[in-house]
PDB file of C-alpha atoms in Angstrom:
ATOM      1  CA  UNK A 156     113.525  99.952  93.628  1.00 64.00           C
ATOM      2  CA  UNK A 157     111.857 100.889  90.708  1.00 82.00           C
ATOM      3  CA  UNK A 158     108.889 103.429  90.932  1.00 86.00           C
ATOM      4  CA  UNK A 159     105.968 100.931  90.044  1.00 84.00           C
ATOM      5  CA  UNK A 160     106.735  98.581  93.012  1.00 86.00           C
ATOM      6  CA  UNK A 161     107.182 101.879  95.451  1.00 88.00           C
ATOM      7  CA  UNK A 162     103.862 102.935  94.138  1.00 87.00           C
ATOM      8  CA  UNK A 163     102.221  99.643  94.794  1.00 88.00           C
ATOM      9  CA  UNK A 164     104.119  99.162  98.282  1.00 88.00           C
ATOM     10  CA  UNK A 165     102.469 102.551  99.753  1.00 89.00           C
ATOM     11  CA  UNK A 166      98.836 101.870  98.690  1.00 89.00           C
ATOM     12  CA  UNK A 167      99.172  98.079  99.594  1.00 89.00           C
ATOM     13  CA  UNK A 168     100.978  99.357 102.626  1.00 89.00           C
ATOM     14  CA  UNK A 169      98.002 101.807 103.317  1.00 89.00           C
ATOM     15  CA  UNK A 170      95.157  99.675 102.754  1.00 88.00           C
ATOM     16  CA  UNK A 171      96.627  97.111 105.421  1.00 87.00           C
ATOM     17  CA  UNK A 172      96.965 100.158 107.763  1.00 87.00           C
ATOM     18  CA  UNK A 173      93.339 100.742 107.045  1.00 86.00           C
ATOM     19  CA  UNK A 174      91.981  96.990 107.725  1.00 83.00           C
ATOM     20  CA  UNK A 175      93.997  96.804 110.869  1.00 84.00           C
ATOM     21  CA  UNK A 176      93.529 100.235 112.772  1.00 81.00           C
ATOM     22  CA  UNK A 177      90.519  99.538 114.572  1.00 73.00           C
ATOM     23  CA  UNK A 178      90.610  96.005 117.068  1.00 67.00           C
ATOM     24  CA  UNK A 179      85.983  96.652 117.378  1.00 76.00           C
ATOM     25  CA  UNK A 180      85.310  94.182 114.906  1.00 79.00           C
ATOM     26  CA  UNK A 181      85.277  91.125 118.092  1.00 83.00           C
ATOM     27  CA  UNK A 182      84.279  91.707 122.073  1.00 86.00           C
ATOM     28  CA  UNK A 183      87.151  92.232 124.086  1.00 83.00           C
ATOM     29  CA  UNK A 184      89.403  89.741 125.430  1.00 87.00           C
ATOM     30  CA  UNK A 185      87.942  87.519 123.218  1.00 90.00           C
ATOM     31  CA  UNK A 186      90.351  84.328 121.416  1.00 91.00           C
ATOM     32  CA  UNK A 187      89.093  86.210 118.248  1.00 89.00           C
ATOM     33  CA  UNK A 188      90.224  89.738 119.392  1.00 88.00           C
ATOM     34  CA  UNK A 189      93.345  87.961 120.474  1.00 88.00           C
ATOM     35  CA  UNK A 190      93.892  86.248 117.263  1.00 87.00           C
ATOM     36  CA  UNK A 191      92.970  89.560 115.556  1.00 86.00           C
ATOM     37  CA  UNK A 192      95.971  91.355 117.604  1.00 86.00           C
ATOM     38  CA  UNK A 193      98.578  89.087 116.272  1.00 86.00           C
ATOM     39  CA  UNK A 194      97.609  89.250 112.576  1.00 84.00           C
ATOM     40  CA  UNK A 195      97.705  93.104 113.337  1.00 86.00           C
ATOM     41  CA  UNK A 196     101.331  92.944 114.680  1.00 86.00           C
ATOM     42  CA  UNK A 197     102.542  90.387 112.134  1.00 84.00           C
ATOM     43  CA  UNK A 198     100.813  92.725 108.842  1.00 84.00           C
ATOM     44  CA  UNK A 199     101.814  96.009 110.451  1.00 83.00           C
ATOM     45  CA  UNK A 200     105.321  95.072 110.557  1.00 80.00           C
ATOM     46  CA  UNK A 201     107.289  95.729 107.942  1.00 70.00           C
ATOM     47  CA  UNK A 202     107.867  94.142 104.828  1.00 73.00           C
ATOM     48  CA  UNK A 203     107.922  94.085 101.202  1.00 72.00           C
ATOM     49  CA  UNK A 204     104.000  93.007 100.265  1.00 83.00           C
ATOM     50  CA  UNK A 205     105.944  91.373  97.512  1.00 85.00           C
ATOM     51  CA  UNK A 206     102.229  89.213  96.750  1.00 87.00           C
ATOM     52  CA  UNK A 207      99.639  91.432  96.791  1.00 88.00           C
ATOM     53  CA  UNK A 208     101.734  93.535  94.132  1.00 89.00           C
ATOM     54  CA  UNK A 209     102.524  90.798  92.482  1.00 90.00           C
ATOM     55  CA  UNK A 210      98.618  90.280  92.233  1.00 91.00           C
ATOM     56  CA  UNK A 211      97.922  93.722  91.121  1.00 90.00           C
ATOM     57  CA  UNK A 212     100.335  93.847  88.455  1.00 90.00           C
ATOM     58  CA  UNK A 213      98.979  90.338  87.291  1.00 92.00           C
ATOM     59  CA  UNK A 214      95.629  91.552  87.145  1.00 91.00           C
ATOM     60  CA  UNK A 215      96.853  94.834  85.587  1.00 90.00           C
ATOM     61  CA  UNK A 216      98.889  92.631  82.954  1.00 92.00           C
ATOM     62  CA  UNK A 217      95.579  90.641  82.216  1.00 95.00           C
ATOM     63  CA  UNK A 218      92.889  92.847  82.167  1.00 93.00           C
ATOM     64  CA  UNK A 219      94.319  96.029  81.401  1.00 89.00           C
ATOM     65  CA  UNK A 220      92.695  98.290  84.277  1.00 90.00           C
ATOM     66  CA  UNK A 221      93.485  98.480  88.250  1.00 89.00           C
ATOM     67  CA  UNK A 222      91.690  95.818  90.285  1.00 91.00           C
ATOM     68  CA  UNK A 223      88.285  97.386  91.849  1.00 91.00           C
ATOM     69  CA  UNK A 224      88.759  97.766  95.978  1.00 87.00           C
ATOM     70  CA  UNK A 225      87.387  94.464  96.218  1.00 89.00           C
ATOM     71  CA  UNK A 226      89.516  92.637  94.206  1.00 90.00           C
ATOM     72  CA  UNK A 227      92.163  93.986  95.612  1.00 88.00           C
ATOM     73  CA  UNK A 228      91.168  93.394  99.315  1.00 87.00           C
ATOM     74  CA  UNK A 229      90.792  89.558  97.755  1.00 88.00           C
ATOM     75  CA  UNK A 230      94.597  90.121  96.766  1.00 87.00           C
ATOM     76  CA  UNK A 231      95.431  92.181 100.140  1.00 86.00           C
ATOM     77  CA  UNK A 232      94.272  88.864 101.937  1.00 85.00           C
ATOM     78  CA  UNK A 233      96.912  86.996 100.100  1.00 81.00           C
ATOM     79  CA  UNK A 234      99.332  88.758 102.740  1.00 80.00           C
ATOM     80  CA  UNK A 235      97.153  88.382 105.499  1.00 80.00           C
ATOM     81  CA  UNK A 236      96.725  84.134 105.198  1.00 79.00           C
ATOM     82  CA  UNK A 237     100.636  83.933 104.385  1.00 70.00           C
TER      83      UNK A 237
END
């Protein structure tokens, strides 16, 4: 695997852990807290994140700087819709 895609993978992989550690965004027992849970255990599993670093190194490509936390949250949801 070459070093750029590793490097990717574990901030990708990171930021995911970070959006999905805390289940207090919906009351409890809720259908949203419930739907919440399963996009948690389906993200958090493992995998390659093969889009969102496909995003990041098309918007490195293209504009020549790292994508701002935002835009890459826009590109983390990529993984979260798929």
């Amino acid at each position: 695997i070459p070093s750029w895609y590793e490097h990717h993978r574990q901030q990708v992989e990171q930021e995911l852990v970070t959006w999905f550690q805390h289940n207090d965004y919906f009351p409890k027992n809720s259908p949203e807290s419930t739907l919440f849970e399963a996009m948690k255990y389906g993200i958090l599993s493992s995998g390659k994140r093969f889009r969102p670093i496909l995003g990041i190194c098309s918007f490195e490509a293209c504009s020549k700087r790292f994508p701002s936390a935002r835009e890459r949250q826009s590109l983390l949801a990529l993984e979260c819709i798929h």
